[in-house]
Coordinates of C-alpha atoms in Angstrom, one line a residue:
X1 CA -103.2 51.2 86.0
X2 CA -101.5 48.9 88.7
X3 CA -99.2 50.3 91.0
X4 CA -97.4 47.2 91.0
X5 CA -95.0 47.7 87.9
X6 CA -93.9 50.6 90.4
X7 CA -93.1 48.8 93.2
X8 CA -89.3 48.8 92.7
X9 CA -89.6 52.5 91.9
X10 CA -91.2 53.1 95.1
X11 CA -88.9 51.2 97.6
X12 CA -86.0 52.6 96.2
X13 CA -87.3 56.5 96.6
X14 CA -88.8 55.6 99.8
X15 CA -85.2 54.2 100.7
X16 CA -83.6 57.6 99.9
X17 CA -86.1 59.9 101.1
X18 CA -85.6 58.1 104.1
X19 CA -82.2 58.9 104.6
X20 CA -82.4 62.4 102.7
X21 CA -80.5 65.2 104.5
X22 CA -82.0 68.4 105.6
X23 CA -79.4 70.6 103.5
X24 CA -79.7 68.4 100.3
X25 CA -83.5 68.4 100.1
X26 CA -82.7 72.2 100.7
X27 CA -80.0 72.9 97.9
X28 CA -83.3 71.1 95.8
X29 CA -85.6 73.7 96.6
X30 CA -88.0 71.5 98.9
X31 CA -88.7 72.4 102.5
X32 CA -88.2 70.2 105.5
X33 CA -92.1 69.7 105.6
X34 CA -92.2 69.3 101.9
X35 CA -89.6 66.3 102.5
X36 CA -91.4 65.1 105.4
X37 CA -95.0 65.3 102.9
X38 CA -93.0 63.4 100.3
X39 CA -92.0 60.7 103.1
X40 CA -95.3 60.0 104.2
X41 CA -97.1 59.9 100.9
X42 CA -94.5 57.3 100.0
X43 CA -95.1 55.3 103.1
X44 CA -98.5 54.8 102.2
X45 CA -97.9 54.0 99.0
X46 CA -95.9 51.6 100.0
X47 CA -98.5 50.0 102.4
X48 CA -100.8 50.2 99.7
X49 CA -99.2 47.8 97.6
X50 CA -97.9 45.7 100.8
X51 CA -101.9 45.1 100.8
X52 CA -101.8 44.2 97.1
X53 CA -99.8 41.8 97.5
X54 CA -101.6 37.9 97.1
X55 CA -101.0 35.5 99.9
X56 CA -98.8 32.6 99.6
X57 CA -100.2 29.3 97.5
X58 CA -101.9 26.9 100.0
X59 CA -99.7 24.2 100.3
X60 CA -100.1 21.0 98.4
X61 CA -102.4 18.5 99.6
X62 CA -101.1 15.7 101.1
X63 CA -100.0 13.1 98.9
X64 CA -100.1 9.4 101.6
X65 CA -103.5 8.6 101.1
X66 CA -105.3 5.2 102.3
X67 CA -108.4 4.2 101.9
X68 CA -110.8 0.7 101.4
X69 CA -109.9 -0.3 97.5
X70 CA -111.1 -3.6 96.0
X71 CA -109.2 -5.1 94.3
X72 CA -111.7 -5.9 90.9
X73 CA -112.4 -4.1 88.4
X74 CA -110.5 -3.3 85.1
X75 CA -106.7 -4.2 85.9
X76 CA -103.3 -5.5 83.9
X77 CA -100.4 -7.4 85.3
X78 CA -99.8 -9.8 88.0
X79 CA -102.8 -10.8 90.6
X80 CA -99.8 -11.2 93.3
X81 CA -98.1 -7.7 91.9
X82 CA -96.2 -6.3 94.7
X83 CA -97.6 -2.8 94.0
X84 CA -100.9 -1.5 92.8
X85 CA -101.0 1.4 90.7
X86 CA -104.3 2.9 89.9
X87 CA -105.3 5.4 87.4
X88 CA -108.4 8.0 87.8
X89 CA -109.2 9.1 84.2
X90 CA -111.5 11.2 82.0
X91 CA -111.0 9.8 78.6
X92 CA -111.5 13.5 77.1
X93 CA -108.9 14.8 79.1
X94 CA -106.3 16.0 77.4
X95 CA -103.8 15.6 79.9
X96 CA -104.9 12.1 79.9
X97 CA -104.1 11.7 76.9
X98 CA -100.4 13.6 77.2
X99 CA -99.6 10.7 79.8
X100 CA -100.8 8.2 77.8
X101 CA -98.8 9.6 74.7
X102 CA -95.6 10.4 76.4
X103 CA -95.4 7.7 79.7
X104 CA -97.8 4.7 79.8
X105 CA -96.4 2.4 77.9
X106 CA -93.0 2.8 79.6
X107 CA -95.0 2.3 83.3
X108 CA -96.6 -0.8 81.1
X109 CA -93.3 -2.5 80.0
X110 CA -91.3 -1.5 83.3
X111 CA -93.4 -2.2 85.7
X112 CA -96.7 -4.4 84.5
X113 CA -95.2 -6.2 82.7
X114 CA -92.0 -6.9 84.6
X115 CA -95.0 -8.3 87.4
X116 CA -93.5 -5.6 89.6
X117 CA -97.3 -3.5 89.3
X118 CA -100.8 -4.4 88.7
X119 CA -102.5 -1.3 87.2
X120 CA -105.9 -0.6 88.0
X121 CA -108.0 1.9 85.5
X122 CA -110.9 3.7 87.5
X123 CA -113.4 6.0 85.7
X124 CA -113.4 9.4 86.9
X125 CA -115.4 11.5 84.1
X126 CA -115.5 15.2 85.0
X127 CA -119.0 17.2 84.5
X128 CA -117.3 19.7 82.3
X129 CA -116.2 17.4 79.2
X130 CA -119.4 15.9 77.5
X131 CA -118.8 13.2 76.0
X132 CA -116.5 11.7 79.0
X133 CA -119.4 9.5 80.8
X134 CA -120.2 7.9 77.5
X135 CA -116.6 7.0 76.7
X136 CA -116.6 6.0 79.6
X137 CA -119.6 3.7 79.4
X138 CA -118.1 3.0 76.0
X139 CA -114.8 1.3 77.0
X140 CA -116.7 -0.9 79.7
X141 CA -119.2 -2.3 77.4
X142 CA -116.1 -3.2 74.9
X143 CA -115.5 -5.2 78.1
X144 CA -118.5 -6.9 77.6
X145 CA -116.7 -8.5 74.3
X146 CA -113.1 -8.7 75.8
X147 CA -111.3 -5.3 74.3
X148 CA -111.8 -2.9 77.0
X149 CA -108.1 -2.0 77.2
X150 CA -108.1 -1.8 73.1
X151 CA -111.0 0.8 72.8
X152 CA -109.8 2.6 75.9
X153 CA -106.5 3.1 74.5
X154 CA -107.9 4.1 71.2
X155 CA -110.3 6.9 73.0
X156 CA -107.4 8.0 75.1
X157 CA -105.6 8.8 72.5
X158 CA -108.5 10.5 70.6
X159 CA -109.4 12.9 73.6
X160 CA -110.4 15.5 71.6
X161 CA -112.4 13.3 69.0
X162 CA -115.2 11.6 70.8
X163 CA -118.4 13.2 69.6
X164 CA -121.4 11.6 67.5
X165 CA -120.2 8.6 65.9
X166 CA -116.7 8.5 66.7
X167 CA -116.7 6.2 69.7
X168 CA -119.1 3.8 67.9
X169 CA -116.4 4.1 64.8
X170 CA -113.5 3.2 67.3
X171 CA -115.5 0.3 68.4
X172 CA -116.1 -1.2 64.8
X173 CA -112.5 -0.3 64.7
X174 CA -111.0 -3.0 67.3
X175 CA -113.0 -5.4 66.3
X176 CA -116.5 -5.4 68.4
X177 CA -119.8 -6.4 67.7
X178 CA -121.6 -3.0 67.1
X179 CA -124.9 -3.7 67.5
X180 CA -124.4 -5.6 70.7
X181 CA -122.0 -2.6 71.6
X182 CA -124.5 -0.2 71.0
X183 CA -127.3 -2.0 72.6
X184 CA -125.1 -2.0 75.9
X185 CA -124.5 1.7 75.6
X186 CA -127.5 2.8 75.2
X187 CA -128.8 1.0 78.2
X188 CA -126.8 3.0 80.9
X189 CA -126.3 -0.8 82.8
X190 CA -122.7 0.3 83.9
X191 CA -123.3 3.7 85.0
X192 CA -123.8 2.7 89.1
X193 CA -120.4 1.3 88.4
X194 CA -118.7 4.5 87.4
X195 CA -120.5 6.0 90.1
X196 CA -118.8 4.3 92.3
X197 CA -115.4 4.5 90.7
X198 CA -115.9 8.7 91.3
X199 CA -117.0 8.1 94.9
X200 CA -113.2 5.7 95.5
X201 CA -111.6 8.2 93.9
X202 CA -113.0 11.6 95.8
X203 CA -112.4 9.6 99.2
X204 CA -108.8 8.9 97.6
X205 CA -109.0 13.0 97.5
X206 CA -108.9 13.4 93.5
X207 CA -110.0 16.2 92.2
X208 CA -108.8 16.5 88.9
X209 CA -107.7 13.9 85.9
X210 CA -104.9 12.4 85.2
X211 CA -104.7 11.2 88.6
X212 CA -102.7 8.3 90.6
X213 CA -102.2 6.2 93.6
X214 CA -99.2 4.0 94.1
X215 CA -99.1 1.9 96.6
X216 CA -99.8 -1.7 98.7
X217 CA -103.1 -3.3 99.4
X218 CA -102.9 -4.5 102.7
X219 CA -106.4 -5.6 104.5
X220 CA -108.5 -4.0 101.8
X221 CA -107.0 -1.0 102.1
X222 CA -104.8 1.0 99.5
X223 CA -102.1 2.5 101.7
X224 CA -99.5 4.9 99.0
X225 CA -98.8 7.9 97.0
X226 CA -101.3 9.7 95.7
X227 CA -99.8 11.5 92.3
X228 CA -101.7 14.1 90.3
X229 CA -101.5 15.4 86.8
X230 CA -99.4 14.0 83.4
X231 CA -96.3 14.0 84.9
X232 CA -93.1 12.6 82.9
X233 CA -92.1 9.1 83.0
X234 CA -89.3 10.0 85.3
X235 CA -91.5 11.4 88.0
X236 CA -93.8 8.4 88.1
X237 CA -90.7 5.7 88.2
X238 CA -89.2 7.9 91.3
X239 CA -92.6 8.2 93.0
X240 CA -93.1 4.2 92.5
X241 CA -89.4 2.9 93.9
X242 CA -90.4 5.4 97.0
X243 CA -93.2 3.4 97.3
X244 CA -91.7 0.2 96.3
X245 CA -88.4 0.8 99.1
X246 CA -90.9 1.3 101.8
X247 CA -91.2 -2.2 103.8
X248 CA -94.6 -3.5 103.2
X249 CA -97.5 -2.9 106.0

């Protein structure tokens, strides 16, 4: 059993006993060395747990990132956007697919498609969801055909369904040629490309999916915020007018 549920317990006795007068501990039938045994064996209780307890959380890491970031690849909104906001996703995350349910479309029509942000989508598949790399191959192949946003917005929001035949289903579903979709999936062409997608993304410092930087290209460098997790709509907007306040480079 922990001692911790007893820490309060503890303190508090170790408090008294601390203070406890000669005659009282007396009138309770304890000796003075009895006292002074009870007074010790408290104190190293009490240093016990002082030893149990964890150390503080690391601190966050830091969020002003800036790093080489061209400026092709899958993107929406306005070449000459002010702001670039890039997305590092795993389309079997299912916190990818809570910020894509609950605050991407607001992003889209607030700040895309105002021409306020150009938002970049970058493939960041993690080891531990199978099927992720082959969605991910998936959505870039229905490139291939013009409808990458369309089936990656259709796997996003099936995160949890992308096993076997779905993807291939999806893909009949937005309108693609299957067999030249399956020919390109099957041949593995895009994979260097995600590779390198991971590699901008770990020198970014992402670790995890959903993952975000907001910020300014300046000299073919992404210079920003880097934002992690499926936060709310009204986290993202704050983060991007801090950005967007900043004068530019």
């Amino acid at each position: 059993m922990s001692h911790s549920r007893f820490k309060p317990l503890f303190a508090l006795l170790l408090a008294v006993a601390a203070v406890l007068p000669l005659s009282f501990a007396r009138a309770q039938g304890m000796t003075a060395e009895q006292a002074t045994e009870m007074l010790n064996e408290l104190k190293q209780i009490r240093q016990l747990l002082e030893k149990q307890v964890p150390p503080p959380p690391p601190p966050p890491p830091d969020e002003n990132v800036s790093f080489e970031f061209p400026t092709s690849g899958y993107a929406m909104g306005k070449v000459d956007a002010p702001l670039v906001f890039v997305e590092y996703t795993d389309f079997e995350c299912p916190f990818c697919q809570r910020y894509h349910l609950d605050a991407f479309e607001q992003v889209k029509k607030e700040w895309v498609d105002t021409g306020k942000v150009r938002y970049f989508s970058r493939d960041f598949p993690l080891d531990f969801h199978p099927n992720a790399r082959r969605a991910a191959l998936a959505a870039r192949c229905a490139g291939d055909q013009g409808k990458y946003w369309e089936l990656r917005n259709t796997m996003i929001k099936n995160a949890d369904q992308l096993a076997g035949d779905r993807i291939v289903a999806y893909a009949k579903g937005v309108g693609l040629d299957v067999a030249k979709f399956e020919a390109c999936l099957g041949s593995d062409f895009y994979k260097p490309a995600i590779d390198k997608d991971i590699a901008e993304g770990t020198k970014a410092g992402v670790t995890g999916t959903p993952s975000f930087v907001v910020g300014r290209v300046d000299k073919g460098r992404l210079v920003g915020l880097r934002l992690v997790g499926a936060m709310p709509y009204a986290q993202i907007e704050a983060k991007i007018r801090e950005v967007m306040d900043k004068p530019a480079p």
